[in-house]
Amino acid sequence: MTSTSDPRDLRAELESLTTEAFRPELADIDRLPTLDIARLMNGEDATVAGAVAARLPRIAAAIDAVAERMARGGRLVYAGAGTAGRLGVLDASECPPTFNTDPSRVVGLIAGGPQAVVTSVEGAEDSRELARADLEPLGLTPDDTVVGISASGRTPYAIGAVEYARAPGSLTIGLACNPGSPLAAAADHGIEIVVGPELLTGSTRLKAGTAQKLVLNMISTITMIRLGKTYGNLMVDVRASNDKLRARSHRIVALATGADDQEIERALSATDGEVKNAILAILAAVDGPTAARLLEQSDGHLRAALAAATTG
């Protein structure tokens, strides 16, 4: 079912949102030279990191809660409409090649379905029921996390996703760019990155979109660090699915171990190309099967596996 709110009420609501505010000082922006407009945009973008910094304690608390649940086998699900939904889909789609996660572990849902990633699906964002229909097949559990993403913080699809996820006890996060948003209020962890009015009135794919991308980067990346998907700042769970990633895998093993090319190739061959296993095989001087066993016993944490190999 689609929202049937009075258009006058919606207009009044939008006028009250910081992200929708009109900036009269920019009313003649279309008359400016291109370089001046670029400088204005660059200056606007430079304020986003500070707005994110102001919410870091809230972001960190949410990430710790996500990581705790994912360590028990839970999933991370993003749900949003328009730009917000596309950013969630993007972040989810980058986790398998970066961290070798199963595609089902980090999921991006966008109002209107996959076609909405490249084509606007009018009206989809207005439906709480559509969010429920998209989430229902996942069979949410208390170990899962649902992140509703909406620049305005009032998008029915994002709010509906969070409300639906609370019923089975899933963790909920509401990521918005306006203070006092209904989305943040509906979630266990409300994160409001207040970036202020946009350069183009209401175009929340600009500063708001940048802010959301930064926070989603933090949620997925730091969660994966907590899950042992990295060794220091090296992506040791990278999936070598193409020539570039195979070259990167070799380089990561080299950086982690200092071994020569021949030793690295032997280790990667002995571990079926698994970077983390190859590093452990070299540093602990163990064979491929032993490296795999040690990592399994350490829940995939390379440092713990190294410690076990050293003391074992």
PDB file of C-alpha atoms in Angstrom:
ATOM      1  CA  MET A   1       0.000   0.000   0.000  1.00  0.00           C
ATOM      2  CA  THR A   2       1.256   3.484  -0.871  1.00  0.00           C
ATOM      3  CA  SER A   3       1.045   6.453   1.463  1.00  0.00           C
ATOM      4  CA  THR A   4      -2.001   8.694   0.926  1.00  0.00           C
ATOM      5  CA  SER A   5      -0.858  11.661   3.020  1.00  0.00           C
ATOM      6  CA  ASP A   6      -2.326  15.071   2.241  1.00  0.00           C
ATOM      7  CA  PRO A   7       0.120  16.781  -0.179  1.00  0.00           C
ATOM      8  CA  ARG A   8      -0.126  19.950   1.889  1.00  0.00           C
ATOM      9  CA  ASP A   9       1.006  18.095   4.991  1.00  0.00           C
ATOM     10  CA  LEU A  10       3.926  16.583   3.088  1.00  0.00           C
ATOM     11  CA  ARG A  11       4.970  19.981   1.721  1.00  0.00           C
ATOM     12  CA  ALA A  12       4.920  21.422   5.223  1.00  0.00           C
ATOM     13  CA  GLU A  13       6.945  18.478   6.510  1.00  0.00           C
ATOM     14  CA  LEU A  14       9.573  18.869   3.802  1.00  0.00           C
ATOM     15  CA  GLU A  15       9.858  22.600   4.444  1.00  0.00           C
ATOM     16  CA  SER A  16      10.755  21.828   8.059  1.00  0.00           C
ATOM     17  CA  LEU A  17      13.674  19.552   7.106  1.00  0.00           C
ATOM     18  CA  THR A  18      17.225  20.877   7.200  1.00  0.00           C
ATOM     19  CA  THR A  19      18.129  18.869   4.089  1.00  0.00           C
ATOM     20  CA  GLU A  20      15.325  20.568   2.146  1.00  0.00           C
ATOM     21  CA  ALA A  21      16.093  24.150   3.185  1.00  0.00           C
ATOM     22  CA  PHE A  22      16.458  26.836   0.512  1.00  0.00           C
ATOM     23  CA  ARG A  23      19.667  28.879   0.511  1.00  0.00           C
ATOM     24  CA  PRO A  24      18.976  32.317  -0.945  1.00  0.00           C
ATOM     25  CA  GLU A  25      22.705  33.140  -1.099  1.00  0.00           C
ATOM     26  CA  LEU A  26      23.039  30.509  -3.824  1.00  0.00           C
ATOM     27  CA  ALA A  27      20.079  31.691  -5.908  1.00  0.00           C
ATOM     28  CA  ASP A  28      22.396  32.927  -8.681  1.00  0.00           C
ATOM     29  CA  ILE A  29      24.691  29.877  -8.727  1.00  0.00           C
ATOM     30  CA  ASP A  30      23.766  29.171 -12.346  1.00  0.00           C
ATOM     31  CA  ARG A  31      25.347  32.484 -13.344  1.00  0.00           C
ATOM     32  CA  LEU A  32      28.730  31.667 -11.829  1.00  0.00           C
ATOM     33  CA  PRO A  33      31.788  30.418 -13.744  1.00  0.00           C
ATOM     34  CA  THR A  34      32.234  26.651 -13.623  1.00  0.00           C
ATOM     35  CA  LEU A  35      35.367  26.903 -11.466  1.00  0.00           C
ATOM     36  CA  ASP A  36      33.522  28.984  -8.862  1.00  0.00           C
ATOM     37  CA  ILE A  37      30.689  26.423  -8.703  1.00  0.00           C
ATOM     38  CA  ALA A  38      33.255  23.638  -8.324  1.00  0.00           C
ATOM     39  CA  ARG A  39      34.896  25.561  -5.461  1.00  0.00           C
ATOM     40  CA  LEU A  40      31.523  25.986  -3.785  1.00  0.00           C
ATOM     41  CA  MET A  41      30.777  22.273  -4.068  1.00  0.00           C
ATOM     42  CA  ASN A  42      34.223  21.346  -2.792  1.00  0.00           C
ATOM     43  CA  GLY A  43      33.765  23.625   0.190  1.00  0.00           C
ATOM     44  CA  GLU A  44      30.394  22.068   0.931  1.00  0.00           C
ATOM     45  CA  ASP A  45      31.847  18.559   0.719  1.00  0.00           C
ATOM     46  CA  ALA A  46      34.642  19.502   3.124  1.00  0.00           C
ATOM     47  CA  THR A  47      32.073  19.991   5.906  1.00  0.00           C
ATOM     48  CA  VAL A  48      30.731  16.444   5.716  1.00  0.00           C
ATOM     49  CA  ALA A  49      33.587  14.729   7.549  1.00  0.00           C
ATOM     50  CA  GLY A  50      33.097  17.054  10.507  1.00  0.00           C
ATOM     51  CA  ALA A  51      29.399  16.235  10.656  1.00  0.00           C
ATOM     52  CA  VAL A  52      30.260  12.530  10.716  1.00  0.00           C
ATOM     53  CA  ALA A  53      32.921  13.114  13.389  1.00  0.00           C
ATOM     54  CA  ALA A  54      30.277  14.622  15.669  1.00  0.00           C
ATOM     55  CA  ARG A  55      28.432  11.272  15.678  1.00  0.00           C
ATOM     56  CA  LEU A  56      31.382   8.877  15.998  1.00  0.00           C
ATOM     57  CA  PRO A  57      30.447   7.586  19.490  1.00  0.00           C
ATOM     58  CA  ARG A  58      26.988   6.628  18.213  1.00  0.00           C
ATOM     59  CA  ILE A  59      28.453   5.054  15.094  1.00  0.00           C
ATOM     60  CA  ALA A  60      30.987   3.038  17.111  1.00  0.00           C
ATOM     61  CA  ALA A  61      28.310   1.752  19.503  1.00  0.00           C
ATOM     62  CA  ALA A  62      26.196   0.609  16.571  1.00  0.00           C
ATOM     63  CA  ILE A  63      29.145  -1.122  14.915  1.00  0.00           C
ATOM     64  CA  ASP A  64      30.025  -3.044  18.075  1.00  0.00           C
ATOM     65  CA  ALA A  65      26.430  -4.267  18.282  1.00  0.00           C
ATOM     66  CA  VAL A  66      26.491  -5.321  14.602  1.00  0.00           C
ATOM     67  CA  ALA A  67      29.813  -7.152  14.952  1.00  0.00           C
ATOM     68  CA  GLU A  68      28.632  -9.021  18.040  1.00  0.00           C
ATOM     69  CA  ARG A  69      25.648 -10.369  16.132  1.00  0.00           C
ATOM     70  CA  MET A  70      27.515 -11.136  12.928  1.00  0.00           C
ATOM     71  CA  ALA A  71      30.064 -13.104  14.947  1.00  0.00           C
ATOM     72  CA  ARG A  72      27.155 -15.367  15.910  1.00  0.00           C
ATOM     73  CA  GLY A  73      26.223 -15.859  12.269  1.00  0.00           C
ATOM     74  CA  GLY A  74      23.869 -12.909  11.838  1.00  0.00           C
ATOM     75  CA  ARG A  75      23.397 -10.821   8.712  1.00  0.00           C
ATOM     76  CA  LEU A  76      23.699  -7.120   7.942  1.00  0.00           C
ATOM     77  CA  VAL A  77      20.802  -5.793   5.862  1.00  0.00           C
ATOM     78  CA  TYR A  78      20.570  -2.298   4.393  1.00  0.00           C
ATOM     79  CA  ALA A  79      17.179  -0.894   3.367  1.00  0.00           C
ATOM     80  CA  GLY A  80      16.560   2.422   1.669  1.00  0.00           C
ATOM     81  CA  ALA A  81      15.021   4.202  -1.290  1.00  0.00           C
ATOM     82  CA  GLY A  82      16.576   6.210  -4.099  1.00  0.00           C
ATOM     83  CA  THR A  83      20.149   7.340  -3.478  1.00  0.00           C
ATOM     84  CA  ALA A  84      20.092   5.943   0.057  1.00  0.00           C
ATOM     85  CA  GLY A  85      19.024   2.531  -1.203  1.00  0.00           C
ATOM     86  CA  ARG A  86      21.637   2.557  -3.958  1.00  0.00           C
ATOM     87  CA  LEU A  87      24.365   3.341  -1.449  1.00  0.00           C
ATOM     88  CA  GLY A  88      23.270   0.381   0.669  1.00  0.00           C
ATOM     89  CA  VAL A  89      23.263  -1.925  -2.356  1.00  0.00           C
ATOM     90  CA  LEU A  90      26.731  -0.650  -3.309  1.00  0.00           C
ATOM     91  CA  ASP A  91      28.178  -1.258   0.144  1.00  0.00           C
ATOM     92  CA  ALA A  92      26.670  -4.740   0.338  1.00  0.00           C
ATOM     93  CA  SER A  93      27.884  -5.708  -3.132  1.00  0.00           C
ATOM     94  CA  GLU A  94      31.461  -4.739  -2.302  1.00  0.00           C
ATOM     95  CA  CYS A  95      31.746  -6.994   0.761  1.00  0.00           C
ATOM     96  CA  PRO A  96      32.156 -10.369  -1.039  1.00  0.00           C
ATOM     97  CA  PRO A  97      35.164  -9.348  -3.201  1.00  0.00           C
ATOM     98  CA  THR A  98      36.750  -7.274  -0.426  1.00  0.00           C
ATOM     99  CA  PHE A  99      36.207  -9.534   2.569  1.00  0.00           C
ATOM    100  CA  ASN A 100      35.272 -12.883   0.988  1.00  0.00           C
ATOM    101  CA  THR A 101      31.872 -12.818   2.672  1.00  0.00           C
ATOM    102  CA  ASP A 102      29.000 -14.928   1.434  1.00  0.00           C
ATOM    103  CA  PRO A 103      26.627 -12.657  -0.533  1.00  0.00           C
ATOM    104  CA  SER A 104      23.854 -13.579   1.883  1.00  0.00           C
ATOM    105  CA  ARG A 105      25.729 -12.103   4.882  1.00  0.00           C
ATOM    106  CA  VAL A 106      25.509  -8.449   3.802  1.00  0.00           C
ATOM    107  CA  VAL A 107      22.355  -7.614   1.848  1.00  0.00           C
ATOM    108  CA  GLY A 108      21.210  -4.409   0.179  1.00  0.00           C
ATOM    109  CA  LEU A 109      17.479  -3.816  -0.328  1.00  0.00           C
ATOM    110  CA  ILE A 110      16.162  -0.887  -2.348  1.00  0.00           C
ATOM    111  CA  ALA A 111      12.550   0.220  -2.641  1.00  0.00           C
ATOM    112  CA  GLY A 112      11.310  -0.932  -6.028  1.00  0.00           C
ATOM    113  CA  GLY A 113      13.694  -3.866  -6.306  1.00  0.00           C
ATOM    114  CA  PRO A 114      16.914  -4.327  -8.306  1.00  0.00           C
ATOM    115  CA  GLN A 115      15.643  -2.265 -11.245  1.00  0.00           C
ATOM    116  CA  ALA A 116      15.500   0.762  -8.931  1.00  0.00           C
ATOM    117  CA  VAL A 117      19.307   0.726  -8.734  1.00  0.00           C
ATOM    118  CA  VAL A 118      19.483   2.141 -12.254  1.00  0.00           C
ATOM    119  CA  THR A 119      15.944   3.436 -12.858  1.00  0.00           C
ATOM    120  CA  SER A 120      13.707   5.479 -10.594  1.00  0.00           C
ATOM    121  CA  VAL A 121      10.669   3.510  -9.392  1.00  0.00           C
ATOM    122  CA  GLU A 122       8.131   6.165  -8.497  1.00  0.00           C
ATOM    123  CA  GLY A 123       6.149   5.694  -5.307  1.00  0.00           C
ATOM    124  CA  ALA A 124       8.139   2.725  -4.002  1.00  0.00           C
ATOM    125  CA  GLU A 125       9.674   4.748  -1.177  1.00  0.00           C
ATOM    126  CA  ASP A 126       6.216   5.661   0.161  1.00  0.00           C
ATOM    127  CA  SER A 127       5.333   2.100   1.182  1.00  0.00           C
ATOM    128  CA  ARG A 128       6.029   0.600   4.598  1.00  0.00           C
ATOM    129  CA  GLU A 129       4.334  -2.578   3.381  1.00  0.00           C
ATOM    130  CA  LEU A 130       6.830  -2.922   0.534  1.00  0.00           C
ATOM    131  CA  ALA A 131       9.668  -2.962   3.058  1.00  0.00           C
ATOM    132  CA  ARG A 132       7.924  -5.719   4.963  1.00  0.00           C
ATOM    133  CA  ALA A 133       7.465  -7.722   1.744  1.00  0.00           C
ATOM    134  CA  ASP A 134      11.173  -7.341   0.900  1.00  0.00           C
ATOM    135  CA  LEU A 135      12.343  -8.370   4.374  1.00  0.00           C
ATOM    136  CA  GLU A 136       9.908 -11.190   5.055  1.00  0.00           C
ATOM    137  CA  PRO A 137      11.661 -13.769   2.824  1.00  0.00           C
ATOM    138  CA  LEU A 138      14.885 -13.268   4.778  1.00  0.00           C
ATOM    139  CA  GLY A 139      13.405 -14.765   7.947  1.00  0.00           C
ATOM    140  CA  LEU A 140      15.028 -12.254  10.272  1.00  0.00           C
ATOM    141  CA  THR A 141      16.412 -13.414  13.642  1.00  0.00           C
ATOM    142  CA  PRO A 142      17.755 -11.645  16.758  1.00  0.00           C
ATOM    143  CA  ASP A 143      21.285 -12.066  15.345  1.00  0.00           C
ATOM    144  CA  ASP A 144      20.489  -9.974  12.258  1.00  0.00           C
ATOM    145  CA  THR A 145      20.813  -6.212  11.839  1.00  0.00           C
ATOM    146  CA  VAL A 146      18.655  -4.004   9.639  1.00  0.00           C
ATOM    147  CA  VAL A 147      19.916  -0.529   8.764  1.00  0.00           C
ATOM    148  CA  GLY A 148      17.253   1.868   7.502  1.00  0.00           C
ATOM    149  CA  ILE A 149      18.839   4.612   5.382  1.00  0.00           C
ATOM    150  CA  SER A 150      17.088   7.869   4.550  1.00  0.00           C
ATOM    151  CA  ALA A 151      18.488  11.374   4.155  1.00  0.00           C
ATOM    152  CA  SER A 152      15.224  12.966   5.275  1.00  0.00           C
ATOM    153  CA  GLY A 153      14.720  10.422   8.042  1.00  0.00           C
ATOM    154  CA  ARG A 154      11.022  10.228   7.118  1.00  0.00           C
ATOM    155  CA  THR A 155      11.007   7.811   4.161  1.00  0.00           C
ATOM    156  CA  PRO A 156       8.227   5.253   4.839  1.00  0.00           C
ATOM    157  CA  TYR A 157      10.158   2.369   3.235  1.00  0.00           C
ATOM    158  CA  ALA A 158      13.166   2.843   5.542  1.00  0.00           C
ATOM    159  CA  ILE A 159      11.006   3.347   8.628  1.00  0.00           C
ATOM    160  CA  GLY A 160       8.891   0.335   7.706  1.00  0.00           C
ATOM    161  CA  ALA A 161      12.021  -1.805   7.397  1.00  0.00           C
ATOM    162  CA  VAL A 162      13.187  -0.836  10.864  1.00  0.00           C
ATOM    163  CA  GLU A 163       9.752  -1.330  12.408  1.00  0.00           C
ATOM    164  CA  TYR A 164       9.376  -4.765  10.811  1.00  0.00           C
ATOM    165  CA  ALA A 165      12.851  -5.840  11.954  1.00  0.00           C
ATOM    166  CA  ARG A 166      12.146  -4.990  15.581  1.00  0.00           C
ATOM    167  CA  ALA A 167       9.388  -7.614  15.840  1.00  0.00           C
ATOM    168  CA  PRO A 168      11.707 -10.667  15.589  1.00  0.00           C
ATOM    169  CA  GLY A 169      14.242  -8.917  17.826  1.00  0.00           C
ATOM    170  CA  SER A 170      16.730  -7.935  15.130  1.00  0.00           C
ATOM    171  CA  LEU A 171      19.079  -5.047  15.860  1.00  0.00           C
ATOM    172  CA  THR A 172      17.968  -1.870  14.106  1.00  0.00           C
ATOM    173  CA  ILE A 173      19.920   1.202  13.016  1.00  0.00           C
ATOM    174  CA  GLY A 174      18.400   4.359  11.562  1.00  0.00           C
ATOM    175  CA  LEU A 175      20.773   6.467   9.452  1.00  0.00           C
ATOM    176  CA  ALA A 176      19.415   9.919   8.618  1.00  0.00           C
ATOM    177  CA  CYS A 177      20.639  13.448   7.907  1.00  0.00           C
ATOM    178  CA  ASN A 178      18.059  15.485   9.833  1.00  0.00           C
ATOM    179  CA  PRO A 179      17.803  15.960  13.605  1.00  0.00           C
ATOM    180  CA  GLY A 180      14.841  14.482  15.454  1.00  0.00           C
ATOM    181  CA  SER A 181      13.988  12.141  12.589  1.00  0.00           C
ATOM    182  CA  PRO A 182      11.255   9.472  12.837  1.00  0.00           C
ATOM    183  CA  LEU A 183      13.718   6.914  11.422  1.00  0.00           C
ATOM    184  CA  ALA A 184      16.286   7.443  14.168  1.00  0.00           C
ATOM    185  CA  ALA A 185      13.534   7.394  16.788  1.00  0.00           C
ATOM    186  CA  ALA A 186      12.233   4.064  15.499  1.00  0.00           C
ATOM    187  CA  ALA A 187      15.643   2.331  15.667  1.00  0.00           C
ATOM    188  CA  ASP A 188      17.730   0.887  18.501  1.00  0.00           C
ATOM    189  CA  HIS A 189      20.629   3.020  17.286  1.00  0.00           C
ATOM    190  CA  GLY A 190      19.724   6.347  15.716  1.00  0.00           C
ATOM    191  CA  ILE A 191      22.544   7.992  13.776  1.00  0.00           C
ATOM    192  CA  GLU A 192      21.765  11.479  12.471  1.00  0.00           C
ATOM    193  CA  ILE A 193      24.506  13.108  10.407  1.00  0.00           C
ATOM    194  CA  VAL A 194      23.335  16.716  10.113  1.00  0.00           C
ATOM    195  CA  VAL A 195      25.053  18.102   7.023  1.00  0.00           C
ATOM    196  CA  GLY A 196      22.757  21.102   6.547  1.00  0.00           C
ATOM    197  CA  PRO A 197      21.023  22.402   3.399  1.00  0.00           C
ATOM    198  CA  GLU A 198      22.312  21.208   0.064  1.00  0.00           C
ATOM    199  CA  LEU A 199      23.938  23.288  -2.665  1.00  0.00           C
ATOM    200  CA  LEU A 200      20.934  22.435  -4.852  1.00  0.00           C
ATOM    201  CA  THR A 201      17.803  22.644  -2.743  1.00  0.00           C
ATOM    202  CA  GLY A 202      16.718  19.174  -1.671  1.00  0.00           C
ATOM    203  CA  SER A 203      19.312  17.295  -3.744  1.00  0.00           C
ATOM    204  CA  THR A 204      20.288  14.854  -1.017  1.00  0.00           C
ATOM    205  CA  ARG A 205      22.508  12.811  -3.313  1.00  0.00           C
ATOM    206  CA  LEU A 206      25.101  15.524  -2.557  1.00  0.00           C
ATOM    207  CA  LYS A 207      26.271  16.138   1.042  1.00  0.00           C
ATOM    208  CA  ALA A 208      23.713  13.781   2.569  1.00  0.00           C
ATOM    209  CA  GLY A 209      24.687  11.029   0.147  1.00  0.00           C
ATOM    210  CA  THR A 210      28.365  11.561   0.898  1.00  0.00           C
ATOM    211  CA  ALA A 211      27.693  11.394   4.634  1.00  0.00           C
ATOM    212  CA  GLN A 212      25.706   8.179   4.267  1.00  0.00           C
ATOM    213  CA  LYS A 213      28.473   6.620   2.165  1.00  0.00           C
ATOM    214  CA  LEU A 214      31.062   7.492   4.823  1.00  0.00           C
ATOM    215  CA  VAL A 215      28.982   5.934   7.601  1.00  0.00           C
ATOM    216  CA  LEU A 216      28.200   2.788   5.599  1.00  0.00           C
ATOM    217  CA  ASN A 217      31.917   2.448   4.856  1.00  0.00           C
ATOM    218  CA  MET A 218      32.544   2.535   8.602  1.00  0.00           C
ATOM    219  CA  ILE A 219      29.799   0.057   9.466  1.00  0.00           C
ATOM    220  CA  SER A 220      30.902  -2.605   7.004  1.00  0.00           C
ATOM    221  CA  THR A 221      34.666  -2.066   7.208  1.00  0.00           C
ATOM    222  CA  ILE A 222      35.013  -1.865  10.978  1.00  0.00           C
ATOM    223  CA  THR A 223      32.607  -4.759  11.455  1.00  0.00           C
ATOM    224  CA  MET A 224      34.795  -6.864   9.167  1.00  0.00           C
ATOM    225  CA  ILE A 225      37.908  -5.789  11.095  1.00  0.00           C
ATOM    226  CA  ARG A 226      36.210  -6.926  14.304  1.00  0.00           C
ATOM    227  CA  LEU A 227      35.352 -10.258  12.620  1.00  0.00           C
ATOM    228  CA  GLY A 228      39.002 -10.918  11.774  1.00  0.00           C
ATOM    229  CA  LYS A 229      38.709 -10.185   8.074  1.00  0.00           C
ATOM    230  CA  THR A 230      41.904  -8.129   8.204  1.00  0.00           C
ATOM    231  CA  TYR A 231      45.424  -8.523   9.572  1.00  0.00           C
ATOM    232  CA  GLY A 232      46.519  -5.074  10.597  1.00  0.00           C
ATOM    233  CA  ASN A 233      45.373  -2.955   7.661  1.00  0.00           C
ATOM    234  CA  LEU A 234      45.729  -5.772   5.130  1.00  0.00           C
ATOM    235  CA  MET A 235      42.650  -7.348   3.497  1.00  0.00           C
ATOM    236  CA  VAL A 236      43.640 -10.934   4.180  1.00  0.00           C
ATOM    237  CA  ASP A 237      40.233 -12.350   3.248  1.00  0.00           C
ATOM    238  CA  VAL A 238      40.244 -10.813  -0.223  1.00  0.00           C
ATOM    239  CA  ARG A 239      38.847 -13.128  -2.902  1.00  0.00           C
ATOM    240  CA  ALA A 240      41.269 -13.474  -5.845  1.00  0.00           C
ATOM    241  CA  SER A 241      38.634 -13.583  -8.570  1.00  0.00           C
ATOM    242  CA  ASN A 242      40.536 -11.694 -11.283  1.00  0.00           C
ATOM    243  CA  ASP A 243      44.099 -10.847 -12.310  1.00  0.00           C
ATOM    244  CA  LYS A 244      44.191  -7.638 -10.296  1.00  0.00           C
ATOM    245  CA  LEU A 245      43.043  -9.372  -7.134  1.00  0.00           C
ATOM    246  CA  ARG A 246      45.475 -12.258  -7.691  1.00  0.00           C
ATOM    247  CA  ALA A 247      48.288  -9.737  -7.897  1.00  0.00           C
ATOM    248  CA  ARG A 248      46.940  -8.006  -4.796  1.00  0.00           C
ATOM    249  CA  SER A 249      46.788 -11.332  -2.951  1.00  0.00           C
ATOM    250  CA  HIS A 250      50.469 -11.954  -3.699  1.00  0.00           C
ATOM    251  CA  ARG A 251      51.358  -8.453  -2.530  1.00  0.00           C
ATOM    252  CA  ILE A 252      49.357  -8.804   0.697  1.00  0.00           C
ATOM    253  CA  VAL A 253      51.177 -12.033   1.573  1.00  0.00           C
ATOM    254  CA  ALA A 254      54.481 -10.306   0.828  1.00  0.00           C
ATOM    255  CA  LEU A 255      53.644  -7.330   3.036  1.00  0.00           C
ATOM    256  CA  ALA A 256      52.505  -9.564   5.897  1.00  0.00           C
ATOM    257  CA  THR A 257      55.419 -12.008   5.774  1.00  0.00           C
ATOM    258  CA  GLY A 258      58.362 -10.466   3.938  1.00  0.00           C
ATOM    259  CA  ALA A 259      58.754 -13.775   2.073  1.00  0.00           C
ATOM    260  CA  ASP A 260      60.195 -13.982  -1.441  1.00  0.00           C
ATOM    261  CA  ASP A 261      58.089 -14.592  -4.544  1.00  0.00           C
ATOM    262  CA  GLN A 262      58.780 -18.323  -4.735  1.00  0.00           C
ATOM    263  CA  GLU A 263      57.835 -18.965  -1.116  1.00  0.00           C
ATOM    264  CA  ILE A 264      54.670 -16.909  -1.519  1.00  0.00           C
ATOM    265  CA  GLU A 265      53.612 -18.813  -4.635  1.00  0.00           C
ATOM    266  CA  ARG A 266      54.232 -22.138  -2.878  1.00  0.00           C
ATOM    267  CA  ALA A 267      52.154 -21.040   0.094  1.00  0.00           C
ATOM    268  CA  LEU A 268      49.288 -19.763  -2.048  1.00  0.00           C
ATOM    269  CA  SER A 269      49.334 -22.994  -4.046  1.00  0.00           C
ATOM    270  CA  ALA A 270      49.303 -25.091  -0.871  1.00  0.00           C
ATOM    271  CA  THR A 271      46.333 -23.141   0.503  1.00  0.00           C
ATOM    272  CA  ASP A 272      44.230 -22.950  -2.683  1.00  0.00           C
ATOM    273  CA  GLY A 273      44.942 -19.244  -3.007  1.00  0.00           C
ATOM    274  CA  GLU A 274      43.595 -18.334   0.432  1.00  0.00           C
ATOM    275  CA  VAL A 275      45.620 -15.292   1.495  1.00  0.00           C
ATOM    276  CA  LYS A 276      45.037 -15.650   5.222  1.00  0.00           C
ATOM    277  CA  ASN A 277      45.989 -19.321   5.169  1.00  0.00           C
ATOM    278  CA  ALA A 278      49.098 -18.615   3.100  1.00  0.00           C
ATOM    279  CA  ILE A 279      50.274 -15.973   5.580  1.00  0.00           C
ATOM    280  CA  LEU A 280      49.764 -18.371   8.476  1.00  0.00           C
ATOM    281  CA  ALA A 281      51.553 -21.175   6.622  1.00  0.00           C
ATOM    282  CA  ILE A 282      54.600 -18.967   6.109  1.00  0.00           C
ATOM    283  CA  LEU A 283      54.736 -17.214   9.490  1.00  0.00           C
ATOM    284  CA  ALA A 284      53.984 -20.345  11.532  1.00  0.00           C
ATOM    285  CA  ALA A 285      55.861 -22.727   9.234  1.00  0.00           C
ATOM    286  CA  VAL A 286      52.874 -25.084   8.908  1.00  0.00           C
ATOM    287  CA  ASP A 287      51.332 -26.865   5.942  1.00  0.00           C
ATOM    288  CA  GLY A 288      48.080 -25.874   4.243  1.00  0.00           C
ATOM    289  CA  PRO A 289      45.728 -28.247   6.125  1.00  0.00           C
ATOM    290  CA  THR A 290      47.234 -27.225   9.480  1.00  0.00           C
ATOM    291  CA  ALA A 291      46.789 -23.547   8.628  1.00  0.00           C
ATOM    292  CA  ALA A 292      43.153 -24.175   7.736  1.00  0.00           C
ATOM    293  CA  ARG A 293      42.562 -26.066  11.000  1.00  0.00           C
ATOM    294  CA  LEU A 294      44.185 -23.376  13.145  1.00  0.00           C
ATOM    295  CA  LEU A 295      42.117 -20.664  11.484  1.00  0.00           C
ATOM    296  CA  GLU A 296      38.915 -22.629  11.922  1.00  0.00           C
ATOM    297  CA  GLN A 297      39.681 -23.089  15.616  1.00  0.00           C
ATOM    298  CA  SER A 298      40.345 -19.336  15.899  1.00  0.00           C
ATOM    299  CA  ASP A 299      37.087 -18.326  14.166  1.00  0.00           C
ATOM    300  CA  GLY A 300      39.077 -16.960  11.258  1.00  0.00           C
ATOM    301  CA  HIS A 301      41.181 -14.524  13.321  1.00  0.00           C
ATOM    302  CA  LEU A 302      44.723 -14.678  11.967  1.00  0.00           C
ATOM    303  CA  ARG A 303      46.393 -13.171  15.045  1.00  0.00           C
ATOM    304  CA  ALA A 304      44.724 -15.749  17.290  1.00  0.00           C
ATOM    305  CA  ALA A 305      45.705 -18.562  14.945  1.00  0.00           C
ATOM    306  CA  LEU A 306      49.319 -17.350  14.945  1.00  0.00           C
ATOM    307  CA  ALA A 307      49.335 -17.261  18.726  1.00  0.00           C
ATOM    308  CA  ALA A 308      47.921 -20.784  18.876  1.00  0.00           C
ATOM    309  CA  ALA A 309      50.534 -22.054  16.431  1.00  0.00           C
ATOM    310  CA  THR A 310      53.328 -20.450  18.421  1.00  0.00           C
ATOM    311  CA  THR A 311      52.215 -21.808  21.783  1.00  0.00           C
ATOM    312  CA  GLY A 312      50.889 -25.141  20.520  1.00  0.00           C
TER     313      GLY A 312
END
